[in-house]
Amino acid sequence: MLFIEKTHKQRGDILPKESNQKLKLLYLLKILYEQSDEEHFLPMSYLIEKLASYGVSAERKSIYSDLEYLEQFGFDIIKEKGKNAGYALLSREFELAHLKHLVDSVQASKFITEKKADELIKKLEGLTSKHNAKKLRRNVYISQSVKSINETIYYNIDTLHEAINNKKKVAFKYFEYNLNKERVLKNNGDDYIASPYSLTICDENYYLVSHCEKHENFSNFRVDKMEKIRILDEDIVDYKTFTDPSFEIADYSKKLFSMFSGEIKDVKILCENSLVNAVIDRFGRDVLIRKETDTHFVATLKVSQSPTFFAWVFTFGDKMKIISPSDTAKEFKNTINKVKGIY
């Protein structure tokens, strides 16, 4: 229906009336799509009046035929009899419940700016009737949701996808904020040169998983902090050249916490049974779990040993314990002591 709306805006005012007559079927569909739903049926008199506003004169008999053609084509048009007699288009590509979920996701998304979120929601509203569109403008409050302020993130994503698909390196600027909330370019303002492999969403932010010339392993960059991205003619470095043969890029982000890189290890944690859902929620149903006692289980995790992983473990207090490898457990203890030392 967006195509019909666009066509109407571009051509509706310049076509002669006889040409508008040839578009009657499309205008009729447009009216049904925008004005009707399961709670709002349009009487025949309204259809005739609305078509006339588009420069299309129509009789009841011809509209009956047009409605039959639309039904034959596959549109779910229902006729209501009695007090609320009229016609309505019921089934659509997206049901109202689907659109509500999409709107909630857009509002909750941290990397979508307020301006872009508003634009997307307006487009989603165009996928249902004007009556249901009002129901999509709901007051949904997401706890501690902070919207991105970088409008270029959409163009960044498109450019990076193109580079990934064509297996070409990219050059870009990368920035952070200082205490005055000003952007400060890293790397002395020089370009980063990287081989892009995939885009992933972690902690509500888009990240580029790549290999940077400055590092031996993977580098992860926040897409909303990347600027002036350029696709280079140079082919990417095959990540198989610096990983083991069994490595899969699709599993990489699962082993990281907040995209903080670190040595990937097999870590065993002893947990109270009440934490089984927390472990599965974070690592998926494929995580290796075995019963240890009637009250505890042991989970084996492939994770990056990083401060954010330690923070996740600490969240559960004495209900979770790192039991191996010993150096990981020791590092966790040292981290706790460092934090304790500043209080």
One Martini backbone bead per residue (centre of mass of N, CA, C, O) as a GRO file, in nm:
protein
  343
    1MET     BB    1   0.051   0.066  -0.011
    2LEU     BB    2   0.291   0.256  -0.048
    3PHE     BB    3   0.276   0.258  -0.355
    4ILE     BB    4  -0.003   0.388  -0.381
    5GLU     BB    5   0.064   0.645  -0.228
    6LYS     BB    6   0.294   0.737  -0.414
    7THR     BB    7   0.134   0.742  -0.678
    8HIS     BB    8  -0.078   0.946  -0.586
    9LYS     BB    9   0.120   1.184  -0.527
   10GLN     BB   10   0.262   1.189  -0.813
   11ARG     BB   11  -0.027   1.157  -1.011
   12GLY     BB   12  -0.315   1.255  -0.908
   13ASP     BB   13  -0.286   1.577  -1.008
   14ILE     BB   14  -0.212   1.512  -1.338
   15LEU     BB   15  -0.437   1.340  -1.407
   16PRO     BB   16  -0.690   1.268  -1.577
   17LYS     BB   17  -1.002   1.152  -1.513
   18GLU     BB   18  -0.991   0.906  -1.706
   19SER     BB   19  -0.738   0.789  -1.564
   20ASN     BB   20  -0.858   0.760  -1.284
   21GLN     BB   21  -1.062   0.543  -1.369
   22LYS     BB   22  -0.838   0.322  -1.416
   23LEU     BB   23  -0.769   0.347  -1.085
   24LYS     BB   24  -1.007   0.241  -0.913
   25LEU     BB   25  -0.901  -0.023  -0.782
   26LEU     BB   26  -0.670   0.113  -0.624
   27TYR     BB   27  -0.839   0.317  -0.465
   28LEU     BB   28  -1.016   0.110  -0.325
   29LEU     BB   29  -0.786  -0.030  -0.175
   30LYS     BB   30  -0.684   0.219  -0.026
   31ILE     BB   31  -0.940   0.273   0.138
   32LEU     BB   32  -0.954  -0.002   0.282
   33TYR     BB   33  -0.668   0.007   0.410
   34GLU     BB   34  -0.703   0.292   0.570
   35GLN     BB   35  -1.029   0.272   0.686
   36SER     BB   36  -1.025  -0.039   0.748
   37ASP     BB   37  -1.151  -0.304   0.972
   38GLU     BB   38  -1.281  -0.515   1.213
   39GLU     BB   39  -1.433  -0.227   1.330
   40HIS     BB   40  -1.441  -0.093   1.021
   41PHE     BB   41  -1.704  -0.026   0.809
   42LEU     BB   42  -1.782   0.048   0.465
   43PRO     BB   43  -2.004   0.202   0.303
   44MET     BB   44  -2.101   0.251  -0.014
   45SER     BB   45  -2.134   0.559   0.002
   46TYR     BB   46  -1.838   0.609   0.091
   47LEU     BB   47  -1.694   0.489  -0.153
   48ILE     BB   48  -1.813   0.683  -0.361
   49GLU     BB   49  -1.717   0.948  -0.226
   50LYS     BB   50  -1.411   0.882  -0.215
   51LEU     BB   51  -1.366   0.837  -0.516
   52ALA     BB   52  -1.452   1.125  -0.599
   53SER     BB   53  -1.202   1.265  -0.453
   54TYR     BB   54  -1.019   1.115  -0.696
   55GLY     BB   55  -1.190   1.138  -0.972
   56VAL     BB   56  -1.407   0.891  -0.927
   57SER     BB   57  -1.666   0.749  -1.086
   58ALA     BB   58  -1.929   0.542  -0.927
   59GLU     BB   59  -2.108   0.248  -0.911
   60ARG     BB   60  -2.227  -0.006  -0.739
   61LYS     BB   61  -2.188  -0.232  -0.949
   62SER     BB   62  -1.881  -0.178  -1.002
   63ILE     BB   63  -1.789  -0.219  -0.706
   64TYR     BB   64  -1.877  -0.508  -0.673
   65SER     BB   65  -1.681  -0.613  -0.889
   66ASP     BB   66  -1.418  -0.509  -0.761
   67LEU     BB   67  -1.442  -0.670  -0.497
   68GLU     BB   68  -1.431  -0.947  -0.635
   69TYR     BB   69  -1.151  -0.914  -0.759
   70LEU     BB   70  -0.999  -0.881  -0.489
   71GLU     BB   71  -1.081  -1.157  -0.378
   72GLN     BB   72  -0.963  -1.331  -0.608
   73PHE     BB   73  -0.667  -1.226  -0.556
   74GLY     BB   74  -0.671  -1.238  -0.197
   75PHE     BB   75  -0.843  -1.044  -0.048
   76ASP     BB   76  -0.981  -0.982   0.282
   77ILE     BB   77  -1.311  -0.932   0.218
   78ILE     BB   78  -1.580  -0.801   0.415
   79LYS     BB   79  -1.929  -0.835   0.478
   80GLU     BB   80  -2.161  -0.631   0.650
   81LYS     BB   81  -2.455  -0.660   0.819
   82GLY     BB   82  -2.689  -0.437   0.900
   83LYS     BB   83  -2.613  -0.171   1.092
   84ASN     BB   84  -2.287  -0.220   0.987
   85ALA     BB   85  -2.290  -0.188   0.694
   86GLY     BB   86  -2.014  -0.322   0.493
   87TYR     BB   87  -1.660  -0.284   0.424
   88ALA     BB   88  -1.354  -0.492   0.476
   89LEU     BB   89  -1.013  -0.516   0.551
   90LEU     BB   90  -0.841  -0.753   0.717
   91SER     BB   91  -0.605  -0.899   0.615
   92ARG     BB   92  -0.252  -0.869   0.660
   93GLU     BB   93   0.077  -0.890   0.658
   94PHE     BB   94   0.035  -0.724   0.931
   95GLU     BB   95  -0.052  -0.752   1.231
   96LEU     BB   96  -0.111  -0.570   1.505
   97ALA     BB   97   0.071  -0.736   1.696
   98HIS     BB   98   0.324  -0.714   1.522
   99LEU     BB   99   0.346  -0.402   1.521
  100LYS     BB  100   0.377  -0.366   1.825
  101HIS     BB  101   0.645  -0.516   1.847
  102LEU     BB  102   0.802  -0.333   1.651
  103VAL     BB  103   0.762  -0.068   1.803
  104ASP     BB  104   0.892  -0.158   2.068
  105SER     BB  105   1.170  -0.218   1.942
  106VAL     BB  106   1.229   0.066   1.841
  107GLN     BB  107   1.202   0.212   2.117
  108ALA     BB  108   1.426   0.018   2.261
  109SER     BB  109   1.640   0.094   2.070
  110LYS     BB  110   1.956   0.231   2.111
  111PHE     BB  111   2.064   0.268   1.795
  112ILE     BB  112   1.802   0.433   1.759
  113THR     BB  113   1.704   0.720   1.690
  114GLU     BB  114   1.450   0.933   1.743
  115LYS     BB  115   1.409   1.016   1.450
  116LYS     BB  116   1.411   0.726   1.325
  117ALA     BB  117   1.189   0.609   1.502
  118ASP     BB  118   0.965   0.793   1.397
  119GLU     BB  119   0.986   0.706   1.100
  120LEU     BB  120   0.932   0.401   1.141
  121ILE     BB  121   0.655   0.423   1.281
  122LYS     BB  122   0.510   0.564   1.047
  123LYS     BB  123   0.551   0.323   0.851
  124LEU     BB  124   0.401   0.115   1.026
  125GLU     BB  125   0.128   0.266   1.022
  126GLY     BB  126   0.098   0.215   0.699
  127LEU     BB  127   0.021  -0.113   0.758
  128THR     BB  128  -0.255   0.014   0.851
  129SER     BB  129  -0.501   0.152   0.983
  130LYS     BB  130  -0.583   0.454   1.121
  131HIS     BB  131  -0.702   0.324   1.377
  132ASN     BB  132  -0.459   0.133   1.449
  133ALA     BB  133  -0.234   0.347   1.449
  134LYS     BB  134  -0.312   0.473   1.726
  135LYS     BB  135  -0.227   0.206   1.889
  136LEU     BB  136   0.090   0.243   1.833
  137ARG     BB  137   0.083   0.506   2.018
  138ARG     BB  138   0.258   0.417   2.276
  139ASN     BB  139   0.351   0.412   2.621
  140VAL     BB  140   0.681   0.311   2.615
  141TYR     BB  141   0.899   0.218   2.881
  142ILE     BB  142   1.249   0.201   2.896
  143SER     BB  143   1.482   0.101   3.095
  144GLN     BB  144   1.751   0.297   3.052
  145SER     BB  145   1.708   0.424   2.772
  146VAL     BB  146   1.958   0.511   2.523
  147LYS     BB  147   1.988   0.705   2.263
  148SER     BB  148   2.117   0.762   1.984
  149ILE     BB  149   2.307   1.046   1.809
  150ASN     BB  150   2.382   0.882   1.543
  151GLU     BB  151   2.263   0.918   1.216
  152THR     BB  152   2.487   0.734   1.047
  153ILE     BB  153   2.436   0.430   1.115
  154TYR     BB  154   2.281   0.338   0.859
  155TYR     BB  155   2.512   0.392   0.658
  156ASN     BB  156   2.719   0.219   0.796
  157ILE     BB  157   2.576  -0.051   0.766
  158ASP     BB  158   2.560  -0.057   0.458
  159THR     BB  159   2.863  -0.035   0.402
  160LEU     BB  160   2.950  -0.287   0.566
  161HIS     BB  161   2.785  -0.494   0.411
  162GLU     BB  162   2.923  -0.448   0.142
  163ALA     BB  163   3.208  -0.524   0.236
  164ILE     BB  164   3.142  -0.810   0.333
  165ASN     BB  165   3.025  -0.922   0.064
  166ASN     BB  166   3.308  -0.826  -0.097
  167LYS     BB  167   3.568  -0.861   0.073
  168LYS     BB  168   3.649  -0.570   0.201
  169LYS     BB  169   3.813  -0.324   0.315
  170VAL     BB  170   3.825  -0.068   0.575
  171ALA     BB  171   3.793   0.282   0.641
  172PHE     BB  172   3.819   0.477   0.959
  173LYS     BB  173   3.682   0.655   1.213
  174TYR     BB  174   3.737   0.689   1.578
  175PHE     BB  175   3.538   0.753   1.875
  176GLU     BB  176   3.519   0.948   2.177
  177TYR     BB  177   3.439   1.071   2.493
  178ASN     BB  178   3.464   1.334   2.695
  179LEU     BB  179   3.395   1.532   2.972
  180ASN     BB  180   3.251   1.740   2.750
  181LYS     BB  181   3.104   1.559   2.529
  182GLU     BB  182   3.328   1.516   2.318
  183ARG     BB  183   3.471   1.437   2.030
  184VAL     BB  184   3.742   1.189   2.004
  185LEU     BB  185   3.990   1.088   1.821
  186LYS     BB  186   4.147   0.812   1.748
  187ASN     BB  187   4.461   0.747   1.640
  188ASN     BB  188   4.524   1.055   1.587
  189GLY     BB  189   4.299   1.057   1.342
  190ASP     BB  190   4.351   0.807   1.207
  191ASP     BB  191   4.303   0.546   1.028
  192TYR     BB  192   4.130   0.256   1.018
  193ILE     BB  193   4.223  -0.080   0.926
  194ALA     BB  194   3.981  -0.331   0.813
  195SER     BB  195   3.841  -0.658   0.840
  196PRO     BB  196   3.524  -0.746   0.764
  197TYR     BB  197   3.278  -1.000   0.887
  198SER     BB  198   3.062  -0.873   1.102
  199LEU     BB  199   2.740  -0.812   1.247
  200THR     BB  200   2.647  -0.718   1.587
  201ILE     BB  201   2.436  -0.756   1.874
  202CYS     BB  202   2.522  -0.586   2.188
  203ASP     BB  203   2.378  -0.433   2.429
  204GLU     BB  204   2.216  -0.255   2.200
  205ASN     BB  205   2.465  -0.277   1.999
  206TYR     BB  206   2.658  -0.215   1.727
  207TYR     BB  207   2.902  -0.442   1.578
  208LEU     BB  208   3.227  -0.484   1.451
  209VAL     BB  209   3.374  -0.765   1.316
  210SER     BB  210   3.737  -0.770   1.312
  211HIS     BB  211   4.055  -0.697   1.149
  212CYS     BB  212   4.331  -0.531   1.267
  213GLU     BB  213   4.648  -0.428   1.193
  214LYS     BB  214   4.729  -0.378   1.510
  215HIS     BB  215   4.618  -0.675   1.547
  216GLU     BB  216   4.611  -1.027   1.586
  217ASN     BB  217   4.313  -1.019   1.631
  218PHE     BB  218   4.023  -0.921   1.718
  219SER     BB  219   3.798  -0.642   1.645
  220ASN     BB  220   3.571  -0.413   1.816
  221PHE     BB  221   3.316  -0.190   1.681
  222ARG     BB  222   3.128   0.077   1.720
  223VAL     BB  223   2.919   0.198   1.482
  224ASP     BB  224   2.835   0.483   1.622
  225LYS     BB  225   3.176   0.547   1.630
  226MET     BB  226   3.179   0.569   1.324
  227GLU     BB  227   3.362   0.733   1.053
  228LYS     BB  228   3.422   0.767   0.733
  229ILE     BB  229   3.349   0.524   0.555
  230ARG     BB  230   3.561   0.308   0.350
  231ILE     BB  231   3.600   0.128   0.063
  232LEU     BB  232   3.835  -0.091  -0.039
  233ASP     BB  233   4.028  -0.279  -0.274
  234GLU     BB  234   4.114  -0.457  -0.052
  235ASP     BB  235   4.137  -0.755   0.072
  236ILE     BB  236   4.071  -0.952   0.311
  237VAL     BB  237   4.148  -1.121   0.595
  238ASP     BB  238   4.162  -1.439   0.669
  239TYR     BB  239   4.066  -1.573   0.974
  240LYS     BB  240   4.204  -1.859   0.934
  241THR     BB  241   4.506  -1.746   0.976
  242PHE     BB  242   4.432  -1.675   1.317
  243THR     BB  243   4.281  -1.952   1.355
  244ASP     BB  244   4.128  -2.223   1.416
  245PRO     BB  245   3.962  -2.459   1.222
  246SER     BB  246   3.690  -2.450   1.421
  247PHE     BB  247   3.627  -2.169   1.369
  248GLU     BB  248   3.332  -1.947   1.420
  249ILE     BB  249   3.195  -1.642   1.368
  250ALA     BB  250   2.900  -1.696   1.480
  251ASP     BB  251   3.024  -1.769   1.785
  252TYR     BB  252   3.187  -1.529   1.895
  253SER     BB  253   2.977  -1.340   2.054
  254LYS     BB  254   2.897  -1.559   2.273
  255LYS     BB  255   3.195  -1.529   2.425
  256LEU     BB  256   3.112  -1.240   2.489
  257PHE     BB  257   3.125  -0.933   2.689
  258SER     BB  258   3.041  -0.647   2.557
  259MET     BB  259   3.278  -0.689   2.341
  260PHE     BB  260   3.512  -0.798   2.516
  261SER     BB  261   3.818  -0.883   2.478
  262GLY     BB  262   3.975  -1.213   2.505
  263GLU     BB  263   4.057  -1.500   2.626
  264ILE     BB  264   3.960  -1.808   2.526
  265LYS     BB  265   3.773  -2.022   2.750
  266ASP     BB  266   3.728  -2.300   2.959
  267VAL     BB  267   3.464  -2.255   3.188
  268LYS     BB  268   3.389  -2.344   3.520
  269ILE     BB  269   3.069  -2.347   3.695
  270LEU     BB  270   2.921  -2.319   4.011
  271CYS     BB  271   2.565  -2.380   4.067
  272GLU     BB  272   2.273  -2.311   4.152
  273ASN     BB  273   1.972  -2.425   4.038
  274SER     BB  274   1.838  -2.131   4.013
  275LEU     BB  275   2.055  -2.055   3.757
  276VAL     BB  276   1.978  -2.201   3.490
  277ASN     BB  277   1.832  -1.969   3.336
  278ALA     BB  278   2.065  -1.765   3.331
  279VAL     BB  279   2.257  -1.943   3.164
  280ILE     BB  280   2.071  -1.994   2.918
  281ASP     BB  281   2.014  -1.698   2.846
  282ARG     BB  282   2.326  -1.639   2.781
  283PHE     BB  283   2.417  -1.939   2.621
  284GLY     BB  284   2.201  -2.134   2.581
  285ARG     BB  285   2.090  -2.467   2.525
  286ASP     BB  286   2.395  -2.577   2.448
  287VAL     BB  287   2.494  -2.577   2.715
  288LEU     BB  288   2.702  -2.732   2.942
  289ILE     BB  289   2.530  -2.957   3.173
  290ARG     BB  290   2.579  -3.079   3.516
  291LYS     BB  291   2.530  -3.267   3.778
  292GLU     BB  292   2.654  -3.248   4.115
  293THR     BB  293   2.402  -3.204   4.298
  294ASP     BB  294   2.096  -3.141   4.437
  295THR     BB  295   2.187  -2.806   4.433
  296HIS     BB  296   2.401  -2.846   4.192
  297PHE     BB  297   2.583  -2.719   3.903
  298VAL     BB  298   2.776  -2.759   3.598
  299ALA     BB  299   2.925  -2.521   3.378
  300THR     BB  300   3.041  -2.502   3.040
  301LEU     BB  301   3.242  -2.234   2.909
  302LYS     BB  302   3.288  -2.019   2.626
  303VAL     BB  303   3.505  -1.750   2.713
  304SER     BB  304   3.590  -1.429   2.782
  305GLN     BB  305   3.842  -1.302   2.976
  306SER     BB  306   3.670  -1.051   3.155
  307PRO     BB  307   3.530  -0.804   3.338
  308THR     BB  308   3.236  -0.868   3.239
  309PHE     BB  309   3.234  -1.161   3.329
  310PHE     BB  310   3.288  -1.108   3.627
  311ALA     BB  311   3.035  -0.934   3.669
  312TRP     BB  312   2.834  -1.159   3.612
  313VAL     BB  313   2.919  -1.348   3.839
  314PHE     BB  314   2.881  -1.137   4.075
  315THR     BB  315   2.570  -1.104   4.056
  316PHE     BB  316   2.534  -1.405   4.219
  317GLY     BB  317   2.739  -1.434   4.421
  318ASP     BB  318   2.726  -1.733   4.620
  319LYS     BB  319   2.581  -1.899   4.365
  320MET     BB  320   2.867  -1.854   4.217
  321LYS     BB  321   3.159  -2.049   4.085
  322ILE     BB  322   3.485  -2.058   3.997
  323ILE     BB  323   3.674  -2.372   3.927
  324SER     BB  324   3.767  -2.330   3.616
  325PRO     BB  325   4.042  -2.221   3.587
  326SER     BB  326   4.261  -2.117   3.827
  327ASP     BB  327   4.348  -1.842   3.694
  328THR     BB  328   4.059  -1.730   3.672
  329ALA     BB  329   3.989  -1.739   3.971
  330LYS     BB  330   4.224  -1.559   4.059
  331GLU     BB  331   4.149  -1.308   3.889
  332PHE     BB  332   3.875  -1.266   4.022
  333LYS     BB  333   3.985  -1.218   4.306
  334ASN     BB  334   4.165  -0.975   4.233
  335THR     BB  335   3.935  -0.794   4.136
  336ILE     BB  336   3.787  -0.779   4.405
  337ASN     BB  337   4.026  -0.657   4.568
  338LYS     BB  338   4.049  -0.396   4.404
  339VAL     BB  339   3.769  -0.292   4.466
  340LYS     BB  340   3.792  -0.307   4.775
  341GLY     BB  341   4.047  -0.101   4.793
  342ILE     BB  342   3.860   0.172   4.725
  343TYR     BB  343   3.683   0.154   5.019
   0.00000   0.00000   0.00000
